[in-house]
Amino acid sequence: MGDEGGGRGCGPARELRRLKQQALEYYRENDVPRRLEELLNSTFYLQPADVYGHLANCFSKLAKPPTICKVVGKHVLDGLGLPTLQVEIFCTIQNFPKYICSVMMATHFEVYENSVPELAEATEAERLDAVSIAVRWVNENITQELQGLEPSNQAEVDQVLRTFFENKVQEDNEGKELEKSLENSAVHLSSSLMPPPPTTLPPPPPAKKKGQKQGRKSTIIEKPISPPEPVEPVLCGSMAIGAVSLAVAKTIAVLDSNPLYFHIASLKHHQEQPAKLTIPLLMVSLVSCGKSSPGKLNLMKEVICIPHPGLMAKQVPYVISGYFF
């Protein structure tokens, strides 16, 4: 009987020793005993009025950096009452999910005040479709790919978004090529069934009258205005990429209690930023006058110039002078 009672008593004791050994290994792996001893010793010498508040502040500095746990896309209305995209960022901070910030991204669609009703309805439908696709991308794909990443690592976040965008562009191009091939095959089939149209000769040029004098050639030589650049196609839903990237940048700025423009400047220049940043405002005055002017009135315009990425502000006046003159 005594042996049986001793055997029953050894079971809980052995389990307790095993748990103690596991706890000791766990705390040693995380360097808890050494850090706790240093913290308690420093707290004793400081003797703060709020002991637990001081300990909480010290432990918060030892916590893991925040990581993205969820990205949420929503339908919202902008200042004109039109649908647009809003992105919210949630981060895991000290083992708890926490809402950090939100960003609203404007669409690339222009708003015409006096447009035809049919055109306005078509533009509104395209805008709503683009916002819906962007919301679906954020809630289904982007939130999974960014989960666990640190918002402080903007380069890694942008690389993930860039890869996602390139895949979407490739899918869109493949879909367009498939549609184009189907249309070409349908047109080729219909043209093979229809008879060829009759050939017609072009009309003869009008006869030149005798005694007709040639007009005087104009001696005014003016530089023609360059035509507007063709509109680049925009991938439907691509606003989600810029909105999420901006939201992540704003997240780390909020966590570090820094202005957003200051954080973006630190991403561009990996050095200590000055306390005050000066942004140059480039304004160019364009005057049309002189012998080559097409009229008697002088035309004067003031244009604000925004440099392209990679150009310095000092290079913009030279680019403008070469473009207009």
CSV table of C-alpha atoms in Angstrom, one decimal, residues 11-125:
chain,number,residue,atom,x,y,z
A,11,GLY,CA,3.3,11.6,-10.7
A,12,PRO,CA,2.3,15.2,-9.8
A,13,ALA,CA,5.7,16.0,-8.5
A,14,ARG,CA,7.4,14.8,-11.7
A,15,GLU,CA,4.9,16.8,-13.8
A,16,LEU,CA,5.6,19.9,-11.6
A,17,ARG,CA,9.4,19.5,-12.1
A,18,ARG,CA,8.9,19.2,-15.8
A,19,LEU,CA,6.8,22.4,-16.0
A,20,LYS,CA,9.4,24.2,-13.9
A,21,GLN,CA,12.1,23.1,-16.3
A,22,GLN,CA,10.1,24.2,-19.4
A,23,ALA,CA,9.4,27.6,-17.8
A,24,LEU,CA,13.1,28.1,-17.0
A,25,GLU,CA,14.1,27.3,-20.6
A,26,TYR,CA,11.4,29.5,-22.0
A,27,TYR,CA,12.4,32.6,-19.9
A,28,ARG,CA,16.1,31.9,-20.6
A,29,GLU,CA,15.5,31.8,-24.4
A,30,ASN,CA,13.8,35.2,-24.2
A,31,ASP,CA,16.5,36.6,-21.8
A,32,VAL,CA,13.9,37.5,-19.2
A,33,PRO,CA,15.9,36.9,-16.0
A,34,ARG,CA,18.8,39.2,-16.9
A,35,ARG,CA,16.6,42.0,-18.3
A,36,LEU,CA,14.2,41.7,-15.3
A,37,GLU,CA,17.2,41.9,-12.8
A,38,GLU,CA,18.6,45.0,-14.6
A,39,LEU,CA,15.2,46.7,-14.7
A,40,LEU,CA,14.5,46.0,-11.0
A,41,ASN,CA,17.9,47.3,-10.0
A,42,SER,CA,17.6,50.5,-12.0
A,43,THR,CA,14.0,51.1,-10.7
A,44,PHE,CA,15.3,50.7,-7.1
A,45,TYR,CA,17.9,53.5,-7.6
A,46,LEU,CA,15.5,55.7,-9.5
A,47,GLN,CA,12.6,55.1,-7.0
A,48,PRO,CA,9.9,56.7,-9.3
A,49,ALA,CA,6.6,57.8,-7.8
A,50,ASP,CA,4.6,55.4,-10.1
A,51,VAL,CA,6.6,52.1,-9.9
A,52,TYR,CA,4.3,50.1,-12.1
A,53,GLY,CA,4.0,52.9,-14.7
A,54,HIS,CA,7.8,53.0,-14.9
A,55,LEU,CA,8.0,49.3,-15.3
A,56,ALA,CA,5.3,49.4,-18.0
A,57,ASN,CA,7.2,52.0,-19.9
A,58,CYS,CA,10.4,50.0,-19.8
A,59,PHE,CA,8.7,46.8,-20.8
A,60,SER,CA,7.0,48.5,-23.7
A,61,LYS,CA,10.4,49.5,-25.2
A,62,LEU,CA,11.4,45.8,-25.1
A,63,ALA,CA,8.2,44.7,-27.0
A,64,LYS,CA,8.3,43.5,-30.6
A,65,PRO,CA,7.8,46.2,-33.3
A,66,PRO,CA,4.3,46.6,-34.6
A,67,THR,CA,3.3,44.3,-37.5
A,68,ILE,CA,0.4,44.6,-40.0
A,69,CYS,CA,-2.4,42.3,-39.1
A,70,LYS,CA,-5.2,43.5,-41.4
A,71,VAL,CA,-5.8,45.9,-44.2
A,72,VAL,CA,-9.4,46.9,-44.9
A,73,GLY,CA,-10.8,48.6,-48.0
A,74,LYS,CA,-14.1,50.5,-47.9
A,75,HIS,CA,-16.5,52.3,-50.2
A,76,VAL,CA,-16.7,56.0,-49.2
A,77,LEU,CA,-17.8,59.3,-50.8
A,78,ASP,CA,-15.4,62.1,-51.6
A,79,GLY,CA,-16.0,65.8,-51.3
A,80,LEU,CA,-18.1,65.8,-54.4
A,81,GLY,CA,-20.2,62.9,-53.2
A,82,LEU,CA,-18.6,60.5,-55.7
A,83,PRO,CA,-17.5,56.9,-54.7
A,84,THR,CA,-13.9,56.4,-53.9
A,85,LEU,CA,-11.6,54.1,-51.9
A,86,GLN,CA,-10.6,54.3,-48.3
A,87,VAL,CA,-7.9,52.0,-46.8
A,88,GLU,CA,-7.6,51.3,-43.1
A,89,ILE,CA,-4.5,49.7,-41.4
A,90,PHE,CA,-4.6,47.5,-38.3
A,91,CYS,CA,-1.4,46.5,-36.5
A,92,THR,CA,-0.6,44.0,-33.8
A,93,ILE,CA,0.9,45.9,-30.9
A,94,GLN,CA,1.8,44.1,-27.8
A,95,ASN,CA,-0.2,41.0,-28.8
A,96,PHE,CA,-3.4,43.0,-29.5
A,97,PRO,CA,-4.8,44.3,-32.9
A,98,LYS,CA,-5.2,48.0,-33.0
A,99,TYR,CA,-6.5,50.5,-35.6
A,100,ILE,CA,-3.8,52.9,-36.6
A,101,CYS,CA,-5.0,55.2,-39.4
A,102,SER,CA,-6.9,55.4,-42.7
A,103,VAL,CA,-6.3,57.0,-46.1
A,104,MET,CA,-8.7,58.0,-48.8
A,105,MET,CA,-7.5,57.9,-52.4
A,106,ALA,CA,-9.0,59.9,-55.2
A,107,THR,CA,-9.8,58.3,-58.5
A,108,HIS,CA,-8.3,59.3,-61.9
A,109,PHE,CA,-11.7,60.0,-63.4
A,110,GLU,CA,-12.3,63.7,-64.3
A,111,VAL,CA,-15.6,65.4,-63.3
A,112,TYR,CA,-17.3,67.4,-66.0
A,113,GLU,CA,-20.0,69.9,-64.9
A,114,ASN,CA,-21.9,70.3,-68.1
A,115,SER,CA,-21.5,66.8,-69.6
A,116,VAL,CA,-24.0,64.8,-71.6
A,117,PRO,CA,-26.2,62.6,-69.3
A,118,GLU,CA,-25.2,59.4,-71.1
A,119,LEU,CA,-21.5,60.3,-70.7
A,120,ALA,CA,-21.9,61.1,-67.1
A,121,GLU,CA,-23.7,57.8,-66.4
A,122,ALA,CA,-21.0,55.9,-68.2
A,123,THR,CA,-18.2,57.6,-66.3
A,124,GLU,CA,-20.0,57.0,-63.0
A,125,ALA,CA,-20.4,53.3,-63.8
